[in-house]
Amino acid sequence: MSATADATEFSLESLGRVPLQGRSKASLERMLATARTLMLERGNEDFTLQEVSSRGKVSIGSIYLRFENKDSLVRAVLYQATQTLAEQEDAMLAELAASCATLQEFVPRYVEAYAEVLRHNAPLLRLTMMRAEHDPPISLLGKRTANNAEAKAVAAFMAYRGDFAVPDPEVCAKAAHHIIFATLARELSLGSSSESVTNYDWNVLKRELARMCAAYFQAS
Amino acid sequence: MSATADATEFSLESLGRVPLQGRSKASLERMLATARTLMLERGNEDFTLQEVSSRGKVSIGSIYLRFENKDSLVRAVLYQATQTLAEQEDAMLAELAASCATLQEFVPRYVEAYAEVLRHNAPLLRLTMMRAEHDPPISLLGKRTANNAEAKAVAAFMAYRGDFAVPDPEVCAKAAHHIIFATLARELSLGSSSESVTNYDWNVLKRELARMCAAYFQAS
Amino acid sequence: MSATADATEFSLESLGRVPLQGRSKASLERMLATARTLMLERGNEDFTLQEVSSRGKVSIGSIYLRFENKDSLVRAVLYQATQTLAEQEDAMLAELAASCATLQEFVPRYVEAYAEVLRHNAPLLRLTMMRAEHDPPISLLGKRTANNAEAKAVAAFMAYRGDFAVPDPEVCAKAAHHIIFATLARELSLGSSSESVTNYDWNVLKRELARMCAAYFQAS
Amino acid sequence: MSATADATEFSLESLGRVPLQGRSKASLERMLATARTLMLERGNEDFTLQEVSSRGKVSIGSIYLRFENKDSLVRAVLYQATQTLAEQEDAMLAELAASCATLQEFVPRYVEAYAEVLRHNAPLLRLTMMRAEHDPPISLLGKRTANNAEAKAVAAFMAYRGDFAVPDPEVCAKAAHHIIFATLARELSLGSSSESVTNYDWNVLKRELARMCAAYFQAS
DNA sequence: TATGAATGAGTATTCATTCAT
DNA sequence: GATGAATGAATACTCATTCAT
């Protein structure tokens, strides 16, 4: 299942207006990059189109030529970020699949690797999740992305089906993925600037999460 | 550890301006109730003071008599919500402690009861967590509340110390609390209006979470 | 002509509301003193009645019991300041009259002494003159005060009538007073906080002003 | 010394935002003219931007496109007024220089002409002087303007150096300029709407001022 | 009398969006 | 297509004044 599976529905073309080439494309990329930079700098969507215009060397008119309104621009940035996250998940899972022989080896490395992927993408992921609360298109994007991530994670676990002691490995793998994602995301505050919101030790958390999953999978 | 432990530092008196009685108190309560209602209705803090004034039958001036600015009013609403949540956690833990004989009995009932408490308080808890990202006083409130909740949860688990098979029950109890809270919170989207952000079945999640914790505590 | 000649028309009683005694009088004085302090601190009338209330330990209600409105309070402060200035002018002229034998001796000492009186009273005098622009009662007060000051100054000069070389000493004395007052006032910016608005040397100005008047009076 | 000597530092471009042409320029001029009209009508800066917007047929946004804030607009009006005054002083001095043969002829005509220039510009000059009290940029503008005016006046007097009887004509010219300006300004109340604040006869004042200066310059 | 809590009209400023060029 | 100047609705906050107690 590819990270770009939903490209048609959520493509820039669907969020923006037209396929572009050359100068126009470069200009579109400057808009997106500038908007993303501003969102990362401020941790929210409170940038102005004037700022995008001046910092990104794009005219206000150009922005409205590509995007229906400001929301549309923000959505495009979040869509790109979501794509990136999915691609990194894919790569991470592919690498682990190639290098882990057993479930016992896989579980802690998965927690560790997933934690780093999420940490890296946390700021925009957090904005995506916040926006999903009141923005149906982003909510839909979030659900699809989450479902894809779940499917991919479960498939990765199932490669080690024989190592599960429980009678229902799919159910457990699915639950484990949910729990791992939720815990890591929460501890990252999904974007908290510097320090964690809680002070719970990040390494301890990863270790115990792995330990908990291992016990869960081995319970008879 | 009482739910009101931080009352001095985060009391309405410290957030607002004065202790009140009678009509004044009623008026203050109308402001807070109206602001809370608006925040719940919209899922964010984008209400206007005009709205609080007209819907709450309080003059704009009265609001500024009690609160330094709009932020201060929002903080007071979140503070109250945090208090309420802590009180419900206290009550929930007290009741479980009185009625569960073993850890095996306690774990699933704790997950279930905590899930319901969080679900009930999710909308404002979500706003609190969002605001904590950029509002230091609320960030501090959130950290203290989280620490208190952790301490209370660990203590509750430790009442069943003898039932743990692991050599380090405190560490496991702490991790379990973090993981349970994070998972439940995420699944609730901490305030998602109607349906869950993910479509993962809420009852399955609760069941598996309990199962996972049980396995974790029994691992040798 | 006494400095209190206009007391009836501009008395506190006329500006405020009632004659007072004891506690009430003390409270009235606190209002006035606080308002004056605030006006001096800020160099304008932009204080609030809340500030007068809290700093002066007077209730808002009390203020409205003594004064019709804020303007009325401000006028009372300016009236008092005007009284004080007039009294200091009186004292200054009396002293000079007693100690100067000739016009030649009087002129420079008058310029010097008047300069110091104005410097001392400049901040509130400036507020009075500014307010006179758009506040008829204060404009009237200003005119009467100016007329009184003129009459007193001319009388002082006329004590040395025999020392004038010009054929029209009254005309010259009157003009000299106008010119001295205007020049000193302007150079003081009538209340400019610290430094003069212009950088023209204050001592040179006083010396030349005296020299000019002396020449003027001696011209044939 | 030209009236536009400070143009670089205090130009509209420095106070506002951009150089303009055509429609934009017309709109900028409407803003300034409307603000100036309102300031003259009321004798102070208490106009609202809504008023400028509706009376001047400019949108609020346009104002903020040209000026950082309301203060900036007010400063621009005062700057223009200061420019105008300086230009009229230049013209007046040039004309007198061309038509007066002697100091005796020059002095009364200078007082007369300067009085008329000040009378004409009094309302905005008064606002400039009031604002200078608490607004550093305007204070600086005022000081520079005053220094320029002094230099120009002294130069004009010095054209008649041979006609001075005093040993220090520069010192006297400088003092005379200060005294003439201060006296005229005060008598005009620098902006008093209709009548003078004092009731001293304006023509008498001008005559005696000239007489005084003449005597001063001729004193040996 | 005296208090001070309550009132609400009034205003500078921001910024997404439009549209004349 | 491309530009960026112009628009104006929307909103937090202040403070003189009132009036219930």
PDB file of C-alpha atoms in Angstrom, chain B residues 59-174:
ATOM      1  CA  SER B  59     -21.667  43.924  30.536  1.00  0.00           C
ATOM      2  CA  ILE B  60     -18.317  44.075  28.800  1.00  0.00           C
ATOM      3  CA  GLY B  61     -17.097  46.235  31.623  1.00  0.00           C
ATOM      4  CA  SER B  62     -18.029  43.604  34.179  1.00  0.00           C
ATOM      5  CA  ILE B  63     -15.879  41.085  32.411  1.00  0.00           C
ATOM      6  CA  TYR B  64     -12.925  43.431  32.593  1.00  0.00           C
ATOM      7  CA  LEU B  65     -13.699  43.994  36.229  1.00  0.00           C
ATOM      8  CA  ARG B  66     -13.083  40.299  36.910  1.00  0.00           C
ATOM      9  CA  PHE B  67     -10.505  39.452  34.267  1.00  0.00           C
ATOM     10  CA  GLU B  68      -7.522  41.341  33.014  1.00  0.00           C
ATOM     11  CA  ASN B  69      -8.201  40.365  29.431  1.00  0.00           C
ATOM     12  CA  LYS B  70      -9.826  37.722  27.282  1.00  0.00           C
ATOM     13  CA  ASP B  71      -6.967  35.278  27.793  1.00  0.00           C
ATOM     14  CA  SER B  72      -7.512  35.480  31.495  1.00  0.00           C
ATOM     15  CA  LEU B  73     -11.157  34.528  31.079  1.00  0.00           C
ATOM     16  CA  VAL B  74     -10.260  31.597  28.869  1.00  0.00           C
ATOM     17  CA  ARG B  75      -7.704  30.427  31.402  1.00  0.00           C
ATOM     18  CA  ALA B  76     -10.266  30.567  34.166  1.00  0.00           C
ATOM     19  CA  VAL B  77     -12.597  28.334  32.179  1.00  0.00           C
ATOM     20  CA  LEU B  78      -9.799  25.859  31.571  1.00  0.00           C
ATOM     21  CA  TYR B  79      -8.760  25.969  35.173  1.00  0.00           C
ATOM     22  CA  GLN B  80     -12.267  25.084  36.284  1.00  0.00           C
ATOM     23  CA  ALA B  81     -12.412  22.249  33.792  1.00  0.00           C
ATOM     24  CA  THR B  82      -9.098  20.932  35.042  1.00  0.00           C
ATOM     25  CA  GLN B  83     -10.359  21.033  38.608  1.00  0.00           C
ATOM     26  CA  THR B  84     -13.469  19.153  37.667  1.00  0.00           C
ATOM     27  CA  LEU B  85     -11.512  16.484  35.870  1.00  0.00           C
ATOM     28  CA  ALA B  86      -9.193  16.013  38.834  1.00  0.00           C
ATOM     29  CA  GLU B  87     -12.135  15.684  41.173  1.00  0.00           C
ATOM     30  CA  GLN B  88     -13.751  13.079  38.990  1.00  0.00           C
ATOM     31  CA  GLU B  89     -10.487  11.157  38.830  1.00  0.00           C
ATOM     32  CA  ASP B  90     -10.279  11.233  42.616  1.00  0.00           C
ATOM     33  CA  ALA B  91     -13.808   9.956  42.982  1.00  0.00           C
ATOM     34  CA  MET B  92     -13.307   7.285  40.372  1.00  0.00           C
ATOM     35  CA  LEU B  93     -10.136   5.978  42.016  1.00  0.00           C
ATOM     36  CA  ALA B  94     -11.713   5.988  45.447  1.00  0.00           C
ATOM     37  CA  GLU B  95     -14.621   3.949  44.249  1.00  0.00           C
ATOM     38  CA  LEU B  96     -12.447   1.408  42.429  1.00  0.00           C
ATOM     39  CA  ALA B  97     -10.148   1.056  45.406  1.00  0.00           C
ATOM     40  CA  ALA B  98     -13.142   0.189  47.533  1.00  0.00           C
ATOM     41  CA  SER B  99     -14.571  -2.365  45.178  1.00  0.00           C
ATOM     42  CA  CYS B 100     -11.694  -4.188  43.514  1.00  0.00           C
ATOM     43  CA  ALA B 101     -10.052  -7.018  45.378  1.00  0.00           C
ATOM     44  CA  THR B 102      -7.267  -7.878  42.957  1.00  0.00           C
ATOM     45  CA  LEU B 103      -5.108  -6.257  40.296  1.00  0.00           C
ATOM     46  CA  GLN B 104      -6.758  -8.512  37.731  1.00  0.00           C
ATOM     47  CA  GLU B 105     -10.085  -7.082  38.642  1.00  0.00           C
ATOM     48  CA  PHE B 106      -8.783  -3.534  38.949  1.00  0.00           C
ATOM     49  CA  VAL B 107      -7.040  -3.132  35.598  1.00  0.00           C
ATOM     50  CA  PRO B 108      -9.994  -3.509  33.214  1.00  0.00           C
ATOM     51  CA  ARG B 109     -12.290  -1.568  35.487  1.00  0.00           C
ATOM     52  CA  TYR B 110      -9.714   1.218  35.760  1.00  0.00           C
ATOM     53  CA  VAL B 111      -9.327   1.451  32.001  1.00  0.00           C
ATOM     54  CA  GLU B 112     -13.067   1.483  31.580  1.00  0.00           C
ATOM     55  CA  ALA B 113     -13.731   4.083  34.271  1.00  0.00           C
ATOM     56  CA  TYR B 114     -10.845   6.334  33.262  1.00  0.00           C
ATOM     57  CA  ALA B 115     -12.007   6.168  29.674  1.00  0.00           C
ATOM     58  CA  GLU B 116     -15.421   7.405  30.680  1.00  0.00           C
ATOM     59  CA  VAL B 117     -14.045  10.206  32.830  1.00  0.00           C
ATOM     60  CA  LEU B 118     -11.846  11.380  29.977  1.00  0.00           C
ATOM     61  CA  ARG B 119     -14.627  11.088  27.456  1.00  0.00           C
ATOM     62  CA  HIS B 120     -16.810  13.235  29.622  1.00  0.00           C
ATOM     63  CA  ASN B 121     -14.168  15.919  29.988  1.00  0.00           C
ATOM     64  CA  ALA B 122     -12.578  15.587  26.601  1.00  0.00           C
ATOM     65  CA  PRO B 123     -13.678  18.811  24.892  1.00  0.00           C
ATOM     66  CA  LEU B 124     -12.226  21.203  27.432  1.00  0.00           C
ATOM     67  CA  LEU B 125      -9.268  18.955  28.134  1.00  0.00           C
ATOM     68  CA  ARG B 126      -8.426  19.170  24.476  1.00  0.00           C
ATOM     69  CA  LEU B 127      -8.600  22.957  24.554  1.00  0.00           C
ATOM     70  CA  THR B 128      -6.389  22.957  27.637  1.00  0.00           C
ATOM     71  CA  MET B 129      -3.800  20.827  25.897  1.00  0.00           C
ATOM     72  CA  MET B 130      -3.883  22.966  22.781  1.00  0.00           C
ATOM     73  CA  ARG B 131      -3.492  26.138  24.727  1.00  0.00           C
ATOM     74  CA  ALA B 132      -0.680  24.671  26.795  1.00  0.00           C
ATOM     75  CA  GLU B 133       1.409  24.690  23.635  1.00  0.00           C
ATOM     76  CA  HIS B 134       1.763  28.432  23.641  1.00  0.00           C
ATOM     77  CA  ASP B 135       0.449  29.632  26.996  1.00  0.00           C
ATOM     78  CA  PRO B 136       2.946  29.131  29.825  1.00  0.00           C
ATOM     79  CA  PRO B 137       0.466  29.400  32.723  1.00  0.00           C
ATOM     80  CA  ILE B 138      -1.730  26.760  31.149  1.00  0.00           C
ATOM     81  CA  SER B 139       1.295  24.674  30.301  1.00  0.00           C
ATOM     82  CA  LEU B 140       2.264  24.756  33.959  1.00  0.00           C
ATOM     83  CA  LEU B 141      -1.267  23.911  35.011  1.00  0.00           C
ATOM     84  CA  GLY B 142      -1.244  20.992  32.604  1.00  0.00           C
ATOM     85  CA  LYS B 143       2.058  19.645  33.874  1.00  0.00           C
ATOM     86  CA  ARG B 144       0.995  19.818  37.486  1.00  0.00           C
ATOM     87  CA  THR B 145      -2.297  18.209  36.750  1.00  0.00           C
ATOM     88  CA  ALA B 146      -0.619  15.453  34.769  1.00  0.00           C
ATOM     89  CA  ASN B 147       1.875  14.847  37.556  1.00  0.00           C
ATOM     90  CA  ASN B 148      -0.864  14.701  40.141  1.00  0.00           C
ATOM     91  CA  ALA B 149      -2.876  12.320  38.029  1.00  0.00           C
ATOM     92  CA  GLU B 150       0.157  10.108  37.589  1.00  0.00           C
ATOM     93  CA  ALA B 151       0.896  10.037  41.287  1.00  0.00           C
ATOM     94  CA  LYS B 152      -2.678   9.152  42.114  1.00  0.00           C
ATOM     95  CA  ALA B 153      -2.855   6.437  39.478  1.00  0.00           C
ATOM     96  CA  VAL B 154       0.433   4.873  40.553  1.00  0.00           C
ATOM     97  CA  ALA B 155      -0.709   4.874  44.161  1.00  0.00           C
ATOM     98  CA  ALA B 156      -3.899   3.123  43.132  1.00  0.00           C
ATOM     99  CA  PHE B 157      -1.961   0.458  41.276  1.00  0.00           C
ATOM    100  CA  MET B 158       0.426   0.032  44.174  1.00  0.00           C
ATOM    101  CA  ALA B 159      -2.440  -0.949  46.458  1.00  0.00           C
ATOM    102  CA  TYR B 160      -2.167  -4.240  44.590  1.00  0.00           C
ATOM    103  CA  ARG B 161       1.607  -4.471  44.770  1.00  0.00           C
ATOM    104  CA  GLY B 162       1.489  -8.101  45.766  1.00  0.00           C
ATOM    105  CA  ASP B 163      -0.337  -9.015  42.574  1.00  0.00           C
ATOM    106  CA  PHE B 164       2.479  -7.822  40.269  1.00  0.00           C
ATOM    107  CA  ALA B 165       4.752 -10.484  38.814  1.00  0.00           C
ATOM    108  CA  VAL B 166       7.270  -7.997  37.454  1.00  0.00           C
ATOM    109  CA  PRO B 167      10.224  -7.070  39.644  1.00  0.00           C
ATOM    110  CA  ASP B 168       9.605  -3.309  39.214  1.00  0.00           C
ATOM    111  CA  PRO B 169       5.905  -2.652  39.772  1.00  0.00           C
ATOM    112  CA  GLU B 170       6.277   1.114  40.241  1.00  0.00           C
ATOM    113  CA  VAL B 171       7.995   1.547  36.903  1.00  0.00           C
ATOM    114  CA  CYS B 172       5.333  -0.537  35.204  1.00  0.00           C
ATOM    115  CA  ALA B 173       2.468   1.226  36.909  1.00  0.00           C
ATOM    116  CA  LYS B 174       3.821   4.593  35.853  1.00  0.00           C
TER     117      LYS B 174
END
